[in-house]
């Protein structure tokens, strides 16, 4: 569907438009939304957009100052049934869903860093462009209120119904119920739950439109996060932090001395682009500084050399990644994001090499210890390993060669086999091209800094590479690069590599057993080798086809087909929960007249969530084992 001209729409506006439709019109809504593709045109009066239905019917969307349609009056139709018409609801349904930050008065905080996106491997930004005048004081977090518990309960009900329907039946009406519940969650002060609901709605839309960047596994994870958060809040037993914060709280950080580590392009599926520069304090504390705004790929590529908007600093992000800053009056969020308030002043400093402190400490720590800490941080952020909670991991590795879609390396001194995967797969960003070039130099030793992929066995998504101090067969980078290459911005050339390979690397590749000349294979993968993929396939089947598709798996011999291998592998808990899920999906008791006695999807959603959480924890345990 090509509806790029349509402005974002507030969730409550779309939900209200769908609610006003009659039952007959609701059945036609999905077809009407699909028919909106290519109908949108820019109006003559400013930023308005018109969508034509026939010769006499025109829907006009006039976004407000925020660039989004935030009130019902900003969406007008010329037909006689307006505003309770199908045309208006279809135009609103075809438009993208506005982010909560866009709807907030006053915007958000400049310098907000990016959140990693599982669906693309990129960084999904918290859209931010407006600086904080004063840091927000951090007060004691109140307990959940009855209104919040009720809003969470309504969100759970809507999410359970959406899960029961699946992508196949999760059309505009189901999405509107989720959007209404998300709006209620925002009004009740549950921004984290609202954001999870919006992710599910966007995932449903992308899956139904067969979007190229949409993966069914990502939508499955989004449903798990939404349901897990909603059930915890609805129970009233969740901690106050589970509600999240509508705005990022910044505290006074005093004077900070930070040194650049690397740059990372930010490219989100919602049209935002920019750069995140990773910094390190003198005491080893990690910080980030971002410049993320609407603009997509073009802005992500150009922001790497854009000026740093922090306290009048004269550096750009390329210079900051290889330099440093002395910041006076710094404002810092709890997760290390630097704010750009009026009282912040910054002075450029000389950068430090990766072999100097404090950067050297990142590469001195054993990888298994660093991964244990990353997995623990991810577990604290939710029910599953969260890549956003994982800090950067540094290690010295030897290149073995390309193996499938990744680069296989071994940590020096007989360490773990690690798979290097592109931090962002977009072909116009140089991540993948740089890794392909490195793969042609087996035996090369590298110093790698990247983000561990907590969803894959022993996998790292490198952001920057550099030479290993004292090594003869390593990178030869230009002096102005200060001993590091940002894989998302700098393009490695043949002149950056040594001309003559050592004797151990003269063969085309090194085998994982340490011998030269053998084929490059990734070795055992405990996550892929475990039969847990059967559980994931069952869960994804439920997301794609809904409750009915899971029920079909409970009939005949299919249940034994996936429970028996699980039990043989010792995964008895996974087998029991998967069997309970299929039994609950097929449980549809009816009275003597054929009417459903219990039409609620609550029991099915709880069974699905139990199996999904168990799967996530089991997979995290296998990922941890792959790094040891």
XYZ file of N, CA, C and O in Angstrom, residues 414-496:
332
model
N 42.447 -19.069 21.916
C 41.606 -20.259 22.042
C 40.242 -20.004 22.612
O 39.696 -20.848 23.322
N 39.677 -18.863 22.290
C 38.389 -18.505 22.845
C 37.217 -19.060 22.055
O 37.340 -19.995 21.253
N 36.057 -18.445 22.245
C 34.799 -18.909 21.674
C 34.714 -18.576 20.189
O 35.237 -17.557 19.733
N 34.052 -19.443 19.431
C 33.685 -19.114 18.058
C 32.520 -18.136 18.094
O 31.504 -18.377 18.755
N 32.651 -17.019 17.384
C 31.642 -15.959 17.396
C 31.223 -15.653 15.970
O 32.060 -15.610 15.056
N 29.949 -15.437 15.776
C 29.412 -15.063 14.472
C 29.217 -13.549 14.445
O 28.495 -13.006 15.284
N 29.820 -12.889 13.473
C 29.645 -11.453 13.298
C 28.581 -11.217 12.230
O 28.719 -11.676 11.094
N 27.529 -10.528 12.611
C 26.433 -10.243 11.689
C 26.306 -8.735 11.509
O 26.601 -7.963 12.430
N 25.852 -8.265 10.338
C 25.742 -6.821 10.122
C 24.825 -6.169 11.161
O 23.746 -6.689 11.458
N 25.280 -5.042 11.693
C 24.456 -4.329 12.663
C 23.199 -3.782 12.010
O 22.180 -3.603 12.677
N 23.260 -3.495 10.720
C 22.075 -3.093 9.964
C 22.184 -3.667 8.564
O 23.203 -3.473 7.896
N 21.169 -4.374 8.087
C 21.297 -5.058 6.801
C 21.023 -4.186 5.591
O 21.079 -4.684 4.465
N 20.683 -2.912 5.773
C 20.331 -2.084 4.618
C 21.513 -2.039 3.643
O 22.645 -1.746 4.036
N 21.279 -2.286 2.366
C 22.403 -2.367 1.413
C 23.133 -1.053 1.203
O 24.286 -1.056 0.754
N 22.504 0.084 1.495
C 23.168 1.371 1.301
C 23.967 1.810 2.519
O 24.602 2.860 2.487
N 23.930 1.023 3.573
C 24.820 1.238 4.706
C 25.950 0.221 4.597
O 25.715 -0.933 4.234
N 27.194 0.597 4.901
C 28.346 -0.265 4.577
C 28.613 -1.404 5.545
O 29.659 -2.035 5.444
N 27.713 -1.690 6.480
C 27.967 -2.761 7.443
C 28.306 -4.084 6.745
O 29.357 -4.683 6.990
N 27.385 -4.548 5.901
C 27.555 -5.859 5.274
C 28.751 -5.867 4.323
O 29.502 -6.847 4.264
N 28.952 -4.783 3.555
C 30.068 -4.734 2.614
C 31.406 -4.794 3.344
O 32.348 -5.464 2.893
N 31.508 -4.122 4.468
C 32.755 -4.164 5.232
C 33.037 -5.567 5.761
O 34.177 -6.044 5.736
N 32.005 -6.249 6.247
C 32.210 -7.606 6.755
C 32.595 -8.569 5.639
O 33.407 -9.476 5.831
N 32.008 -8.378 4.458
C 32.371 -9.249 3.329
C 33.838 -9.060 2.951
O 34.539 -10.027 2.621
N 34.314 -7.815 3.001
C 35.718 -7.571 2.679
C 36.636 -8.166 3.738
O 37.664 -8.774 3.409
N 36.278 -8.030 4.995
C 37.097 -8.613 6.070
C 37.170 -10.130 5.922
O 38.212 -10.745 6.203
N 36.079 -10.751 5.461
C 36.045 -12.210 5.338
C 37.053 -12.732 4.331
O 37.421 -13.918 4.368
N 37.528 -11.879 3.429
C 38.501 -12.326 2.426
C 39.927 -12.330 2.954
O 40.863 -12.630 2.187
N 40.105 -12.027 4.226
C 41.435 -12.013 4.832
C 41.474 -12.967 6.026
O 41.509 -12.540 7.176
N 41.418 -14.278 5.769
C 41.483 -15.233 6.882
C 42.809 -15.112 7.623
O 43.866 -14.879 7.022
N 42.731 -15.262 8.921
C 43.910 -15.122 9.753
C 44.124 -13.721 10.270
O 44.960 -13.497 11.154
N 43.384 -12.736 9.717
C 43.491 -11.353 10.184
C 43.004 -11.261 11.630
O 41.997 -11.872 11.995
N 43.719 -10.530 12.449
C 43.280 -10.321 13.830
C 42.717 -8.908 13.942
O 43.265 -7.950 13.385
N 41.615 -8.804 14.648
C 40.867 -7.551 14.755
C 40.522 -7.270 16.198
O 40.360 -8.189 17.007
N 40.372 -6.011 16.488
C 39.749 -5.588 17.739
C 38.342 -5.138 17.374
O 38.158 -4.206 16.581
N 37.329 -5.804 17.919
C 35.931 -5.595 17.526
C 35.159 -5.011 18.695
O 35.289 -5.470 19.844
N 34.344 -4.010 18.395
C 33.435 -3.430 19.382
C 32.035 -3.493 18.799
O 31.779 -2.978 17.701
N 31.114 -4.153 19.501
C 29.771 -4.306 18.964
C 28.754 -4.610 20.039
O 29.058 -4.653 21.226
N 27.547 -4.834 19.565
C 26.443 -5.143 20.469
C 26.127 -6.626 20.370
O 25.838 -7.125 19.272
N 26.169 -7.363 21.463
C 25.835 -8.795 21.386
C 24.380 -9.007 20.990
O 23.490 -8.275 21.431
N 24.164 -9.979 20.138
C 22.819 -10.360 19.717
C 22.317 -11.396 20.712
O 22.730 -12.560 20.676
N 21.428 -10.976 21.593
C 20.980 -11.857 22.668
C 19.921 -12.863 22.221
O 19.459 -13.660 23.026
N 19.541 -12.825 20.955
C 18.566 -13.781 20.436
C 19.214 -14.887 19.611
O 18.513 -15.762 19.111
N 20.541 -14.841 19.446
C 21.241 -15.835 18.647
C 22.427 -16.374 19.424
O 22.983 -15.695 20.285
N 22.828 -17.573 19.087
C 23.954 -18.204 19.775
C 25.252 -17.523 19.376
O 25.560 -17.411 18.186
N 26.022 -17.064 20.371
C 27.360 -16.488 20.196
C 27.430 -15.591 18.971
O 28.223 -15.818 18.052
N 26.601 -14.578 18.929
C 26.564 -13.664 17.790
C 26.804 -12.241 18.273
O 26.330 -11.838 19.340
N 27.529 -11.491 17.464
C 27.876 -10.113 17.779
C 27.596 -9.269 16.548
O 27.907 -9.680 15.421
N 27.014 -8.104 16.766
C 26.770 -7.170 15.671
C 27.770 -6.027 15.808
O 27.561 -5.105 16.588
N 28.876 -6.089 15.061
C 29.955 -5.128 15.271
C 29.591 -3.732 14.780
O 29.008 -3.567 13.699
N 29.961 -2.737 15.553
C 29.776 -1.339 15.177
C 31.074 -0.719 14.687
O 31.052 0.217 13.880
N 32.209 -1.199 15.200
C 33.499 -0.641 14.807
C 34.570 -1.709 14.980
O 34.426 -2.636 15.787
N 35.642 -1.577 14.201
C 36.778 -2.487 14.291
C 38.058 -1.661 14.295
O 38.079 -0.505 13.862
N 39.122 -2.277 14.785
C 40.416 -1.614 14.811
C 41.524 -2.633 14.858
O 41.293 -3.844 15.000
N 42.773 -2.177 14.742
C 43.905 -3.108 14.796
C 44.166 -3.581 16.222
O 43.863 -2.882 17.188
N 44.714 -4.766 16.335
C 45.111 -5.302 17.638
C 46.528 -4.821 17.936
O 47.441 -5.029 17.115
N 46.758 -4.160 19.053
C 48.101 -3.646 19.357
C 49.137 -4.769 19.387
O 48.925 -5.825 19.977
N 50.258 -4.533 18.712
C 51.353 -5.496 18.705
C 51.229 -6.605 17.698
O 52.171 -7.386 17.522
N 50.072 -6.730 17.014
C 49.886 -7.800 16.040
C 50.463 -7.373 14.689
O 50.346 -6.204 14.297
N 51.044 -8.313 13.963
C 51.625 -7.999 12.659
C 50.592 -8.091 11.543
O 50.614 -7.291 10.606
N 49.701 -9.064 11.620
C 48.705 -9.251 10.560
C 47.372 -8.691 11.045
O 46.481 -9.412 11.489
N 47.256 -7.382 10.966
C 46.051 -6.704 11.446
C 45.797 -5.504 10.545
O 46.504 -5.286 9.543
N 44.786 -4.713 10.850
C 44.406 -3.587 10.004
C 45.478 -2.503 9.997
O 46.205 -2.316 10.971
N 45.526 -1.771 8.887
C 46.398 -0.610 8.724
C 45.508 0.585 8.388
O 45.297 0.912 7.223
N 44.978 1.232 9.382
C 44.005 2.300 9.177
C 44.693 3.651 9.063
O 45.788 3.847 9.616
N 44.076 4.597 8.355
C 44.652 5.940 8.252
C 44.799 6.588 9.631
O 44.026 6.303 10.555
N 45.781 7.455 9.749
C 46.064 8.091 11.024
C 44.893 8.920 11.518
O 44.616 8.966 12.719
N 44.172 9.564 10.576
C 43.039 10.404 10.996
C 41.865 9.597 11.519
O 40.945 10.160 12.133
N 41.850 8.303 11.301
C 40.778 7.467 11.842
C 41.005 7.115 13.307
O 40.142 6.500 13.926
N 42.148 7.450 13.836
C 42.474 7.231 15.247
C 42.326 5.773 15.672
O 41.815 5.456 16.752
N 42.723 4.853 14.802
C 42.771 3.451 15.171
C 41.445 2.731 15.229
O 41.341 1.687 15.879
N 40.438 3.240 14.532
C 39.147 2.547 14.510
C 38.392 2.910 13.248
O 38.566 3.995 12.685
N 37.549 2.005 12.779
C 36.699 2.218 11.616
C 35.261 1.955 12.021
O 34.933 0.862 12.498
N 34.409 2.955 11.858
C 32.982 2.795 12.135
C 32.347 2.073 10.957
O 32.253 2.631 9.851
N 31.908 0.840 11.173
C 31.441 0.008 10.061
C 30.183 0.538 9.408
O 29.873 0.162 8.275
N 29.435 1.396 10.088
C 28.226 1.965 9.498
C 28.473 3.203 8.682
O 27.564 3.671 7.976
N 29.687 3.768 8.740
C 29.991 4.998 8.011
C 31.293 4.903 7.209
O 31.357 5.374 6.082
N 32.339 4.336 7.777
C 33.623 4.231 7.079
C 33.625 2.987 6.204
O 33.187 1.915 6.631
N 34.145 3.137 5.001
C 34.244 1.998 4.080
C 35.688 1.529 4.020
O 36.582 2.279 3.616
N 35.904 0.289 4.419
C 37.241 -0.277 4.366
C 37.662 -0.510 2.923
O 36.839 -0.878 2.071
N 38.955 -0.295 2.654
C 39.519 -0.501 1.328
C 40.636 -1.529 1.429
O 41.117 -1.864 2.517
N 41.090 -2.000 0.271
C 42.162 -2.977 0.260
C 43.441 -2.456 0.878
O 44.223 -3.222 1.463
N 43.668 -1.139 0.783
C 44.875 -0.558 1.363
C 44.870 -0.565 2.877
O 45.911 -0.327 3.499
N 43.730 -0.821 3.473
C 43.635 -0.857 4.931
C 44.026 -2.225 5.501
O 44.004 -2.399 6.732
